[in-house]
Amino acid sequence: MKCLIDKSVAYSLRKGKKAEVIRRYIRMKYRINMDLGTIKERIKQMTNNQLELT
């Protein structure tokens, strides 16, 4: 399930969506209620990992 959420977050970020919109999408699509701070933390971790890989 973690991989699905990460893929959804990454796809939405590429489209330029805000964290609130990503949260609503995950709640509607996967029926998972996530805290906004958790989503922002995932975004931060994903961007840090991308910077380390390049």
Coordinates of N, CA and C in Angstrom, one line a residue:
M1 N 0.8 -1.2 0.0 CA 0.0 0.0 0.0 C 0.9 1.2 0.0
K2 N 2.0 1.2 0.7 CA 2.9 2.3 0.7 C 3.4 2.7 -0.7
C3 N 3.6 1.8 -1.5 CA 4.1 2.0 -2.9 C 3.0 2.8 -3.7
L4 N 1.7 2.3 -3.5 CA 0.6 3.0 -4.2 C 0.5 4.5 -3.8
I5 N 0.6 4.7 -2.5 CA 0.5 6.1 -2.1 C 1.7 6.9 -2.6
D6 N 2.9 6.4 -2.5 CA 4.1 7.1 -3.0 C 3.9 7.4 -4.5
K7 N 3.4 6.4 -5.3 CA 3.2 6.7 -6.7 C 2.2 7.8 -7.0
S8 N 1.1 7.8 -6.2 CA 0.1 8.8 -6.3 C 0.6 10.2 -6.0
V9 N 1.4 10.2 -4.9 CA 2.0 11.5 -4.5 C 3.0 12.0 -5.6
A10 N 3.8 11.1 -6.1 CA 4.8 11.5 -7.1 C 4.1 12.0 -8.4
Y11 N 3.1 11.3 -8.8 CA 2.3 11.7 -10.0 C 1.7 13.1 -9.8
S12 N 1.1 13.2 -8.7 CA 0.4 14.5 -8.4 C 1.4 15.7 -8.3
L13 N 2.5 15.4 -7.8 CA 3.5 16.5 -7.7 C 4.0 16.9 -9.1
R14 N 4.2 15.9 -9.9 CA 4.6 16.3 -11.3 C 3.5 17.1 -12.0
K15 N 2.3 16.9 -11.7 CA 1.2 17.7 -12.2 C 1.0 19.0 -11.6
G16 N 1.7 19.3 -10.5 CA 1.7 20.5 -9.8 C 0.5 20.7 -8.8
K17 N 0.0 19.6 -8.3 CA -1.1 19.6 -7.3 C -0.5 19.9 -5.9
K18 N -1.4 20.5 -5.1 CA -1.1 20.9 -3.7 C -1.3 19.7 -2.8
A19 N -0.7 19.7 -1.6 CA -0.8 18.6 -0.7 C -2.3 18.4 -0.3
E20 N -3.1 19.4 -0.2 CA -4.5 19.2 0.2 C -5.2 18.4 -0.8
V21 N -4.9 18.7 -2.1 CA -5.6 18.0 -3.2 C -5.1 16.5 -3.2
I22 N -3.8 16.3 -3.0 CA -3.3 14.9 -2.9 C -4.0 14.1 -1.8
R23 N -4.2 14.8 -0.7 CA -4.8 14.2 0.5 C -6.3 13.7 0.1
R24 N -7.0 14.6 -0.5 CA -8.4 14.3 -0.9 C -8.4 13.2 -1.9
Y25 N -7.5 13.1 -2.8 CA -7.4 12.1 -3.8 C -7.2 10.7 -3.2
I26 N -6.2 10.7 -2.3 CA -5.9 9.4 -1.6 C -7.1 8.9 -0.8
R27 N -7.8 9.9 -0.1 CA -9.0 9.5 0.7 C -10.1 9.0 -0.2
M28 N -10.3 9.6 -1.4 CA -11.4 9.1 -2.2 C -11.0 7.8 -2.9
K29 N -9.8 7.7 -3.5 CA -9.4 6.6 -4.3 C -9.1 5.3 -3.4
Y30 N -8.3 5.5 -2.4 CA -7.9 4.3 -1.6 C -8.6 4.2 -0.2
R31 N -9.5 5.2 0.1 CA -10.2 5.2 1.4 C -9.2 5.2 2.5
I32 N -8.2 5.9 2.4 CA -7.2 6.1 3.5 C -7.2 7.5 3.9
N33 N -7.4 7.8 5.2 CA -7.4 9.1 5.7 C -6.0 9.4 6.3
M34 N -5.3 10.3 5.6 CA -3.9 10.6 6.0 C -3.9 12.0 6.5
D35 N -3.0 12.3 7.5 CA -2.8 13.6 8.0 C -2.0 14.4 7.0
L36 N -2.4 15.7 6.9 CA -1.7 16.6 5.9 C -0.2 16.7 6.2
G37 N 0.2 16.7 7.5 CA 1.6 16.7 7.8 C 2.3 15.5 7.3
T38 N 1.7 14.3 7.4 CA 2.3 13.1 6.9 C 2.6 13.1 5.4
I39 N 1.6 13.7 4.7 CA 1.8 13.8 3.2 C 2.9 14.8 2.9
K40 N 3.0 15.9 3.6 CA 4.1 16.8 3.4 C 5.4 16.2 3.7
E41 N 5.5 15.4 4.8 CA 6.7 14.7 5.2 C 7.1 13.7 4.1
R42 N 6.2 13.0 3.5 CA 6.5 12.1 2.4 C 7.0 12.9 1.2
I43 N 6.4 14.0 0.9 CA 6.9 14.8 -0.2 C 8.3 15.3 0.0
K44 N 8.6 15.7 1.3 CA 10.0 16.1 1.6 C 11.0 15.0 1.4
Q45 N 10.6 13.8 1.9 CA 11.5 12.6 1.8 C 11.7 12.2 0.4
M46 N 10.7 12.3 -0.5 CA 10.8 12.0 -1.9 C 11.7 12.9 -2.6
T47 N 11.6 14.2 -2.3 CA 12.4 15.2 -3.0 C 13.9 15.1 -2.5
N48 N 14.1 14.7 -1.2 CA 15.5 14.5 -0.7 C 16.1 13.3 -1.4
N49 N 15.3 12.3 -1.6 CA 15.9 11.1 -2.2 C 16.2 11.3 -3.7
Q50 N 15.4 12.1 -4.4 CA 15.7 12.5 -5.8 C 17.0 13.3 -5.9
L51 N 17.2 14.2 -4.9 CA 18.4 15.1 -4.9 C 19.6 14.2 -4.7
E52 N 19.5 13.2 -3.8 CA 20.7 12.4 -3.5 C 21.0 11.5 -4.7
L53 N 20.1 11.1 -5.5 CA 20.3 10.2 -6.6 C 21.0 10.9 -7.8
T54 N 20.8 12.2 -7.9 CA 21.4 12.9 -9.0 C 22.7 13.5 -8.7

